[in-house]
Amino acid sequence: MRAQLLAIAVVVGLVFAGTSMAFSGTAQASGGTPEAPDHDWKHTGVFGTFDRAELQRGFQVFQEVCASCHSLEFIAFRNLMEIGFSEEQVKAIAAEYEVEDGPDNEGEMFMRAARPSDYFPAPFANSQAARFANGGAMPPDLSVIVKARDGGINYLYGILTGYEEEAPEGVDLAEGMSYNHYFPGHQIAMPEPLYEEAVEYADSTEPTLEQLANDVSVFLAWTAEPEMEIRKKTGLKVLIFIAIFTGLVYIIKRRIWAKLH
Amino acid sequence: MTTPLHRYRVVQWIDYRLPIFSWANEHLVEYPAPRNLNYWWNFGSLAGIMLVVQIVTGIILAMHYTPHVDLAFNSTEHIMRDVEWGWMMRYIHANGASMFFVVIYIHIFRGFYYGSYKSPREILWWMGVVILFLMMGASFLGYVLPWGQMSFWAATVITNLISAIPWIGETLVQWLWGGFSVDNPTLNRFFSLHYLLPFLLCGVVFLHLWALHHRKSNNPLGIDIKSSKDTIPFSPYYTVKDMVGLGVMFFVLAIFVFYLPNFLGESINYIKADPLVTPPHIVPEWYFLPYYAILRAVPDKLGGVIAMVASIAILFVLPWLDTSKVRSARFRPVYKQFFWIFLADCFVLGWVGANPPEGAFILIGRICSIYYFAHFLIILPLLGKFERTKPLPESIHQAVLDKQGGDQASGAPPGSSSGSASGGSS
Amino acid sequence: MAETASESEQTSPQGEETRRDFLILAAGAMGAMSVVGIAWPLIETMNPSADVLALSTTEVDISGVTVGQSITVKWRGKPVFIRRRTQEEIDAARAMATDELSDPESDEARVQQAEWLILVGVCTHLGCIPLGNKFGDPRGDFGGWFCPCHGSHYDTSGRIRQGPAPKNLEVPTYKFLDDTLVQIG
């Protein structure tokens, strides 16, 4: 019995060691780029939930700063109700945007005000237009960016706060690039998007660089995983249920097997 | 044969025409199983259950997924966001694939340790190897479907291996692609084949279980069943024990599904496939890493492919490579050490596979790959000839009695779990 | 472990039996709960998804529709007939005695504004799209719509008058947002 348990422990330990080694290998960005440090997030952790106020501020930052270059293709205006906006507010937000519809009775496409069922319109018609407007670089869609990068939300926060005014000694910045601590290779085509007071928050929170970066990062964590809260809640119920059920079945198993002796 | 249910006339009526009740009674209730099976014997049923979980969640996902290059990624996000419980179905299916492999690898290594592949279970073992090949095929095809960067580039790398085959390789790979590179025709047919393979799997699993029931299960002592004193009916003993294992497995699966859903995945698969941008590191899912290491260990393209396929195909001849007359490693002290070394070798290969083929990884990968084959081709045949094995017990039930006698002599109450579980009852 | 603890617990047969019964009962109940808990999401997952539900209303611009004209719009994947009725059509609909209809319904109950008749253009028999909305279409014997599949005739209120269809053409939920815009669904 002890040998068995030891064997299990060794196997499990090896698996974890193996996977964490394997994945720390790939998590490290290309040679020399440091991993973004852990920032304090409210929503990570087994019981984590999103702070609706944070999400709404983050949405405001996205709207006013990021949306000029970045699309958000998987978010529909109706989804904003999940971050605390009312149906009326969502209709009003949607109506600020225009989307293409048609063809009309004359066969022409036309623009109309967006409705809650519409998705966020992209700032550029296609990737070529996006590249053309951004010096050849393509601003990626941000809907799942937090899941699409190693380091996730920490990486995002690191990027947003990791700009340097000037490149350090010996680093030759290419034309149009900026120096960033956490971007792989350190040269990033996006100019520093956030700075103190870039946005005047509707709820009057002080818009320091850290606050802006924090809020928009949490907002994008939500766009990547809108199911997070219900996922964790369901998970807790499921785990407790399985634990109790398995415990019960184990007791029954012991009783049934006891008869063998 | 009559079952307890035969007291109902309906049951008699049905059973007379289609003996499902008798059959179920023979194979699920009265089926004689060795009384000393330990928890390492749970993993077969766990694998069967994971197959069912994958099929059920897969059929649900197929209701909402679109296998077209312009729509696949978006349809997956649609599942995650708009379909009720879609996120859960998707995460169960993705993490379920990993769970399936965890369970199967433990199941296979149980077979290594206790000699379950030896006569008369060679064909049972072969069915198992076929199942492993089909699982690898199904999971490879499935990983392509979300059409992320890793989906596309893993498909490109792996299908390109086929072009290594002399003469027909190029034609064959274009036939597989349905074009000149991985593109929409490829995605479409991969979806069709991904749906097909699990049902082929069901067929081979049936053969696997049929072979098992014909010659009955092996056991931790590796000695044959000699009389009915060595066995107990499958139900209720192993049905309830399997349910315990099921609970533990679902608990582990639930941790991943609900709290670590992307831990085992690659983040770049959340970027839409781009045929014009190759990711810096192309890695398969963790369960393919050891084979990936072996593939890359050989500097020649065709050689690497042959080595990779051979690393699994060699399992077909394992019953003959291992020349030992003794099945279980419990009585093979030298083989036991080599078993652990082999296991460690597989883990190291996996670690090598996860890393770029640079620097020390190249040498380590080569050494471990050579060792992998040496284990099968050199060590096992020699061990059978030269190893001094420990004396085998007379019979299973005698060994169980001896164990209990020993327990009683040492004052522990019967049925308690002290020492190693040759009784298998804890 | 468990066995040494049992020495201090009830070992009387009745105690054993009640505990065993409880265990089996509890396990059985939890087993049943898990079956439901697994089946429920599997069933719910086939429900219309959030994006489909979001498109369940549509707004139609009716400013271009002249008296006596009909248009067809798509709503929830089905055609919706919007007819701006003439006075004759309204009168004909109102003249019919309700209780003589096979699916009794007064015309007043089927319209919010007498002039505007809004119907789901799907025959209540077996789902074909009745003719009568386009210029030159046959309208059947009652001036409304005619279903070519099995010969159902609908009147100027969309009610079934002749033929195998069991019910009148369905009136969807709608509301007039203003004089030119009607929201369906």
Coordinates of C-alpha atoms in Angstrom, one line a residue, chain B:
Chain B
M1 CA -28.6 -18.6 -17.8
T2 CA -31.0 -17.1 -15.3
T3 CA -30.4 -13.8 -13.7
P4 CA -32.1 -12.4 -10.6
L5 CA -34.2 -10.3 -13.0
H6 CA -35.6 -13.5 -14.6
R7 CA -38.3 -13.5 -12.1
Y8 CA -40.0 -11.0 -14.3
R9 CA -41.9 -12.5 -17.3
V10 CA -40.9 -9.5 -19.5
V11 CA -37.3 -10.2 -18.9
Q12 CA -37.7 -13.9 -19.8
W13 CA -39.6 -12.9 -22.9
I14 CA -36.9 -10.5 -24.1
D15 CA -34.0 -12.7 -23.1
Y16 CA -35.3 -15.7 -24.9
R17 CA -35.3 -13.7 -28.1
L18 CA -32.3 -11.5 -27.6
P19 CA -30.2 -12.6 -24.6
I20 CA -29.2 -9.1 -23.4
F21 CA -30.0 -9.8 -19.8
S22 CA -28.1 -13.1 -19.8
W23 CA -25.2 -11.4 -21.6
A24 CA -25.1 -8.5 -19.1
N25 CA -25.2 -11.0 -16.3
E26 CA -22.4 -13.0 -17.6
H27 CA -20.1 -10.2 -18.5
L28 CA -20.9 -7.4 -16.0
V29 CA -22.2 -9.2 -12.9
E30 CA -20.9 -12.8 -12.6
Y31 CA -17.7 -12.2 -14.7
P32 CA -14.9 -13.8 -12.6
A33 CA -12.2 -11.3 -11.8
P34 CA -9.1 -12.0 -9.7
R35 CA -9.8 -11.1 -6.1
N36 CA -6.5 -9.2 -5.8
L37 CA -6.7 -6.5 -8.4
N38 CA -5.4 -3.1 -7.1
Y39 CA -6.5 0.4 -8.1
W40 CA -4.2 0.3 -11.1
W41 CA -6.8 -1.9 -12.7
N42 CA -9.4 0.9 -12.6
F43 CA -7.9 2.7 -15.5
G44 CA -9.4 0.5 -18.2
S45 CA -12.9 1.4 -17.2
L46 CA -11.9 5.0 -16.8
A47 CA -10.6 5.0 -20.3
G48 CA -13.9 3.6 -21.5
I49 CA -15.8 6.3 -19.7
M50 CA -13.6 9.1 -21.1
L51 CA -14.4 7.7 -24.6
V52 CA -18.1 8.1 -23.8
V53 CA -17.6 11.6 -22.4
Q54 CA -15.7 12.7 -25.5
I55 CA -18.3 11.3 -27.8
V56 CA -21.2 12.9 -26.0
T57 CA -19.5 16.3 -25.7
G58 CA -18.2 16.0 -29.2
I59 CA -21.6 15.4 -30.7
I60 CA -22.9 18.5 -28.9
L61 CA -20.1 20.6 -30.1
A62 CA -20.6 19.4 -33.7
M63 CA -24.1 20.9 -33.5
H64 CA -22.6 24.3 -33.2
Y65 CA -19.3 24.2 -35.0
T66 CA -18.7 25.1 -38.6
P67 CA -15.7 23.4 -40.4
H68 CA -14.8 26.2 -42.8
V69 CA -11.6 28.1 -42.6
D70 CA -13.5 31.5 -42.5
L71 CA -15.9 30.4 -39.8
A72 CA -14.2 27.7 -37.7
F73 CA -12.5 30.0 -35.2
N74 CA -15.6 32.2 -34.9
S75 CA -17.9 29.2 -34.4
T76 CA -15.7 28.0 -31.6
E77 CA -16.0 31.4 -29.9
H78 CA -19.8 31.3 -30.6
I79 CA -19.9 28.1 -28.6
M80 CA -17.9 29.6 -25.8
R81 CA -20.1 32.7 -25.6
D82 CA -23.5 32.2 -27.0
V83 CA -24.4 28.6 -26.8
E84 CA -25.9 27.6 -23.4
W85 CA -23.2 25.7 -21.4
G86 CA -21.1 25.9 -24.6
W87 CA -18.0 26.9 -22.6
M88 CA -18.4 23.9 -20.4
M89 CA -18.9 21.4 -23.3
R90 CA -15.9 22.9 -25.1
Y91 CA -13.6 22.8 -22.0
I92 CA -14.8 19.3 -21.1
H93 CA -14.0 18.1 -24.6
A94 CA -10.6 19.8 -24.7
N95 CA -9.5 18.8 -21.2
G96 CA -11.2 15.4 -21.6
A97 CA -8.8 14.6 -24.4
S98 CA -5.9 15.2 -22.0
M99 CA -7.7 13.1 -19.3
F100 CA -8.2 10.3 -21.8
F101 CA -4.5 10.2 -22.5
V102 CA -3.5 10.4 -18.8
V103 CA -5.8 7.4 -18.1
I104 CA -4.6 5.5 -21.1
Y105 CA -0.9 6.0 -20.4
I106 CA -1.3 4.8 -16.8
H107 CA -3.3 1.9 -18.2
I108 CA -0.5 1.0 -20.6
F109 CA 2.2 1.4 -18.0
R110 CA 0.2 -0.9 -15.7
G111 CA 0.4 -3.4 -18.5
F112 CA 4.2 -2.9 -18.7
Y113 CA 4.6 -3.4 -15.0
Y114 CA 2.5 -6.5 -14.5
G115 CA 3.2 -8.2 -17.9
S116 CA -0.4 -7.9 -19.1
Y117 CA 0.8 -8.1 -22.7
K118 CA 2.2 -11.6 -22.3
S119 CA 0.6 -14.8 -23.5
P120 CA -2.3 -15.5 -23.8
R121 CA -3.1 -11.7 -24.0
E122 CA -1.1 -10.8 -27.1
I123 CA -4.1 -9.9 -29.2
L124 CA -5.7 -8.1 -26.3
W125 CA -2.5 -6.0 -26.2
W126 CA -2.6 -5.5 -30.0
M127 CA -6.1 -4.2 -29.8
G128 CA -4.8 -1.8 -27.2
V129 CA -2.1 -0.5 -29.4
V130 CA -4.6 0.0 -32.2
I131 CA -6.7 1.9 -29.8
L132 CA -3.7 4.1 -29.0
F133 CA -3.1 4.8 -32.7
L134 CA -6.7 5.7 -33.2
M135 CA -6.7 8.0 -30.2
M136 CA -3.7 9.8 -31.4
G137 CA -5.3 10.2 -34.8
A138 CA -8.6 11.4 -33.4
S139 CA -6.9 13.9 -31.1
F140 CA -4.6 15.2 -33.8
L141 CA -7.6 15.8 -36.1
G142 CA -9.6 17.4 -33.3
Y143 CA -6.9 19.8 -32.4
V144 CA -6.9 21.2 -36.0
L145 CA -10.6 22.1 -35.8
P146 CA -10.5 25.3 -33.8
W147 CA -8.3 26.7 -36.6
G148 CA -6.0 28.6 -34.3
Q149 CA -2.3 29.2 -35.1
M150 CA -1.2 26.0 -33.5
S151 CA -4.1 24.0 -35.1
F152 CA -2.9 25.1 -38.5
W153 CA 0.8 24.8 -38.0
A154 CA 0.7 21.5 -36.2
A155 CA -1.4 20.2 -39.1
T156 CA 1.1 21.6 -41.6
V157 CA 4.1 20.1 -39.8
I158 CA 2.6 16.7 -39.2
T159 CA 1.0 16.2 -42.6
N160 CA 4.3 17.4 -44.2
L161 CA 5.9 14.3 -42.6
I162 CA 4.0 12.2 -45.1
S163 CA 6.0 13.8 -47.9
A164 CA 9.0 12.0 -46.5
I165 CA 7.8 8.7 -47.9
P166 CA 9.8 8.0 -51.0
W167 CA 8.2 8.2 -54.4
I168 CA 4.6 8.5 -53.4
G169 CA 5.1 11.0 -50.5
E170 CA 4.3 14.2 -52.3
T171 CA 1.3 12.8 -54.1
L172 CA 0.0 11.3 -50.9
V173 CA 0.3 14.5 -48.9
Q174 CA -1.5 16.5 -51.6
W175 CA -4.2 13.8 -51.6
L176 CA -4.5 14.2 -47.9
W177 CA -4.6 18.0 -48.1
G178 CA -7.1 18.1 -50.9
G179 CA -4.8 20.8 -52.2
F180 CA -1.3 22.1 -52.2
S181 CA -1.2 23.1 -48.5
V182 CA -3.4 22.8 -45.4
D183 CA -6.5 24.7 -46.3
N184 CA -10.3 24.5 -46.4
P185 CA -10.6 21.1 -48.0
T186 CA -8.2 19.8 -45.3
L187 CA -10.2 21.3 -42.5
N188 CA -13.5 19.9 -43.8
R189 CA -12.3 16.3 -44.2
F190 CA -10.5 16.5 -40.9
F191 CA -13.8 17.3 -39.3
S192 CA -15.4 14.3 -41.0
L193 CA -12.6 12.0 -40.0
H194 CA -12.5 13.3 -36.4
Y195 CA -16.2 12.4 -36.1
L196 CA -15.6 9.0 -37.6
L197 CA -12.6 7.8 -35.6
P198 CA -14.2 7.6 -32.2
F199 CA -16.7 5.2 -33.6
L200 CA -14.0 3.0 -35.0
L201 CA -12.5 3.2 -31.6
C202 CA -15.8 1.9 -30.1
G203 CA -15.4 -1.1 -32.4
V204 CA -11.9 -1.8 -31.4
V205 CA -12.7 -1.4 -27.7
F206 CA -15.4 -4.0 -28.2
L207 CA -12.8 -6.4 -29.6
H208 CA -10.4 -5.4 -26.8
L209 CA -13.0 -6.3 -24.1
W210 CA -14.0 -9.5 -25.9
A211 CA -10.4 -10.6 -25.9
L212 CA -10.1 -9.7 -22.3
H213 CA -13.2 -11.6 -21.2
H214 CA -12.1 -14.6 -23.1
R215 CA -8.8 -15.1 -21.2
K216 CA -9.8 -13.1 -18.1
S217 CA -7.9 -10.3 -16.5
N218 CA -4.3 -10.4 -15.4
N219 CA -3.6 -9.5 -11.7
P220 CA -0.8 -7.9 -9.7
L221 CA 0.9 -11.2 -9.0
G222 CA 0.9 -12.1 -12.7
I223 CA 0.0 -15.7 -12.0
D224 CA -2.9 -17.5 -13.7
I225 CA -6.3 -18.0 -12.2
K226 CA -6.3 -21.6 -11.0
S227 CA -9.7 -22.0 -9.4
S228 CA -12.8 -20.1 -8.5
K229 CA -11.3 -19.4 -5.1
D230 CA -9.0 -17.0 -6.9
T231 CA -11.8 -14.9 -8.3
I232 CA -14.8 -12.8 -7.2
P233 CA -17.7 -11.7 -9.2
F234 CA -17.2 -8.5 -11.0
S235 CA -20.4 -7.0 -9.5
P236 CA -20.7 -5.7 -6.8
Y237 CA -16.9 -5.7 -6.0
Y238 CA -15.4 -4.1 -9.0
T239 CA -18.4 -2.1 -10.1
V240 CA -18.4 -0.2 -6.9
K241 CA -14.6 0.0 -6.9
D242 CA -14.7 1.4 -10.5
M243 CA -17.2 4.0 -9.3
V244 CA -14.7 5.2 -6.7
G245 CA -12.1 5.6 -9.4
L246 CA -14.7 7.3 -11.6
G247 CA -15.3 9.9 -8.9
V248 CA -11.7 10.6 -8.4
M249 CA -11.1 11.0 -12.2
F250 CA -14.1 13.3 -12.6
F251 CA -12.9 15.4 -9.6
V252 CA -9.5 15.9 -11.3
L253 CA -11.2 16.6 -14.6
A254 CA -13.5 19.1 -13.0
I255 CA -10.5 21.0 -11.5
F256 CA -9.1 21.5 -15.0
V257 CA -12.5 22.2 -16.7
F258 CA -13.6 24.8 -14.1
Y259 CA -10.4 26.3 -12.8
L260 CA -7.5 25.6 -15.1
P261 CA -9.3 25.2 -18.5
N262 CA -6.3 26.4 -20.6
F263 CA -3.5 25.2 -18.5
L264 CA -2.7 22.3 -20.8
G265 CA -3.2 24.2 -24.0
E266 CA -1.2 26.6 -26.0
S267 CA -2.1 30.3 -25.8
I268 CA -1.3 31.0 -29.5
N269 CA -4.2 28.7 -30.4
Y270 CA -6.4 31.7 -29.5
I271 CA -5.0 33.5 -32.5
K272 CA -6.7 32.8 -35.8
A273 CA -4.7 30.6 -38.2
D274 CA -2.4 32.6 -40.4
P275 CA -0.7 30.7 -43.2
L276 CA 1.7 33.5 -43.7
V277 CA 3.0 33.7 -40.1
T278 CA 4.8 30.8 -38.4
P279 CA 4.8 30.8 -34.6
P280 CA 8.2 30.8 -33.0
H281 CA 7.7 27.5 -31.3
I282 CA 5.5 24.8 -32.8
V283 CA 4.6 22.2 -30.1
P284 CA 2.0 19.5 -30.1
E285 CA -0.2 18.8 -27.1
W286 CA 1.6 17.4 -24.1
Y287 CA 0.5 13.8 -24.9
F288 CA 2.5 13.9 -28.1
L289 CA 5.6 15.4 -26.7
P290 CA 7.7 12.2 -26.3
Y291 CA 7.0 11.1 -29.9
Y292 CA 7.8 14.6 -31.0
A293 CA 11.2 14.4 -29.3
I294 CA 11.9 11.1 -31.0
L295 CA 10.9 12.5 -34.3
R296 CA 13.3 15.4 -34.0
A297 CA 16.1 13.3 -32.5
V298 CA 16.8 11.8 -35.9
P299 CA 18.5 14.3 -38.3
D300 CA 16.9 12.7 -41.4
K301 CA 13.3 13.5 -42.2
L302 CA 12.2 10.0 -43.2
G303 CA 14.3 8.5 -40.5
G304 CA 12.6 10.7 -37.9
V305 CA 9.1 9.6 -39.2
I306 CA 10.1 6.0 -39.1
A307 CA 11.5 6.3 -35.6
M308 CA 8.4 8.1 -34.4
V309 CA 6.0 5.5 -35.8
A310 CA 8.3 2.7 -34.6
S311 CA 8.2 4.0 -31.1
I312 CA 4.6 2.9 -30.8
A313 CA 4.6 0.1 -33.4
I314 CA 7.3 -1.6 -31.4
L315 CA 4.6 -2.3 -28.8
F316 CA 3.0 -4.8 -31.2
V317 CA 6.0 -7.1 -30.8
L318 CA 6.5 -6.5 -27.1
P319 CA 5.1 -9.9 -26.1
W320 CA 8.0 -11.5 -27.9
L321 CA 10.7 -9.0 -27.0
D322 CA 10.1 -9.6 -23.4
T323 CA 11.4 -13.2 -23.0
S324 CA 10.8 -13.5 -19.3
K325 CA 8.5 -16.3 -18.2
V326 CA 7.4 -14.2 -15.2
R327 CA 4.7 -11.7 -15.8
S328 CA 4.6 -9.3 -12.9
A329 CA 7.4 -6.9 -11.9
R330 CA 6.7 -7.8 -8.3
F331 CA 8.7 -10.9 -8.8
R332 CA 11.3 -9.3 -11.2
P333 CA 13.5 -7.1 -9.1
V334 CA 15.8 -6.1 -11.9
Y335 CA 13.1 -5.5 -14.5
K336 CA 11.3 -3.4 -11.9
Q337 CA 14.3 -1.0 -11.8
F338 CA 14.4 -0.8 -15.6
F339 CA 10.6 -0.1 -15.6
W340 CA 11.1 3.0 -13.5
I341 CA 14.1 4.1 -15.6
F342 CA 12.0 3.6 -18.7
L343 CA 9.2 5.7 -17.2
A344 CA 11.6 8.5 -16.3
D345 CA 13.0 8.2 -19.9
C346 CA 9.5 8.9 -21.3
F347 CA 9.1 11.9 -19.0
V348 CA 12.4 13.3 -20.1
L349 CA 11.5 12.7 -23.7
G350 CA 8.3 14.7 -23.1
W351 CA 10.3 17.5 -21.6
V352 CA 12.7 17.5 -24.5
G353 CA 9.7 17.6 -26.9
A354 CA 8.4 20.7 -25.2
N355 CA 11.5 22.6 -25.8
P356 CA 13.1 23.9 -29.0
P357 CA 15.6 21.5 -30.5
E358 CA 18.7 23.5 -29.5
G359 CA 21.8 23.1 -27.3
A360 CA 21.7 20.4 -24.7
F361 CA 18.1 19.3 -25.7
I362 CA 19.5 17.8 -28.9
L363 CA 21.9 15.5 -27.1
I364 CA 19.5 14.6 -24.3
G365 CA 16.8 13.9 -26.9
R366 CA 19.0 11.6 -28.8
I367 CA 20.3 9.7 -25.8
C368 CA 16.8 9.2 -24.4
S369 CA 15.4 8.1 -27.8
I370 CA 18.2 5.6 -28.2
Y371 CA 17.5 4.4 -24.6
Y372 CA 13.8 4.1 -25.4
F373 CA 14.5 1.6 -28.2
A374 CA 17.2 -0.1 -26.3
H375 CA 14.8 -0.8 -23.5
F376 CA 12.6 -2.8 -25.9
L377 CA 15.2 -4.2 -28.2
I378 CA 18.1 -5.0 -25.9
I379 CA 17.2 -4.8 -22.2
L380 CA 13.9 -6.8 -22.3
P381 CA 15.2 -9.7 -24.3
L382 CA 18.3 -10.0 -22.2
L383 CA 16.5 -9.7 -18.9
G384 CA 14.3 -12.6 -19.7
K385 CA 17.4 -14.8 -20.2
F386 CA 19.5 -13.6 -17.2
E387 CA 17.2 -12.2 -14.5
R388 CA 16.8 -14.2 -11.3
T389 CA 13.1 -13.8 -10.5
K390 CA 11.6 -14.2 -7.1
P391 CA 9.6 -17.4 -6.4
L392 CA 6.0 -17.1 -7.4
P393 CA 3.1 -17.7 -5.0
E394 CA 1.2 -21.0 -5.4
S395 CA -2.1 -19.3 -6.3
I396 CA -3.9 -16.0 -6.0
H397 CA -6.1 -17.0 -3.1
Q398 CA -3.2 -18.6 -1.3
A399 CA -1.3 -15.3 -1.6
V400 CA -4.3 -13.4 -0.3
L401 CA -4.6 -15.8 2.7
D402 CA -0.9 -15.5 3.4
K403 CA -1.2 -11.7 3.4
Q404 CA -4.2 -11.8 5.7
G405 CA -2.5 -14.3 8.0
G406 CA 0.5 -12.0 8.1
D407 CA -1.8 -9.1 9.0
Q408 CA -3.5 -11.0 11.7
A409 CA -0.2 -12.1 13.1
S410 CA 0.9 -8.5 13.4
G411 CA -2.2 -7.6 15.2
A412 CA -3.9 -5.5 12.6
P413 CA -7.6 -6.2 12.2
P414 CA -8.7 -8.0 9.1
G415 CA -9.6 -5.9 6.2
S416 CA -7.5 -2.9 7.2
S417 CA -5.0 -1.6 4.8
S418 CA -1.6 -1.9 6.3
G419 CA 1.4 -2.8 4.1
S420 CA 1.2 -3.4 0.4
A421 CA -2.2 -4.3 -0.9
S422 CA -1.8 -7.8 -2.4
G423 CA -5.3 -8.3 -1.1
G424 CA -6.3 -5.5 -3.4
S425 CA -9.3 -4.9 -1.3
S426 CA -8.5 -1.4 0.0

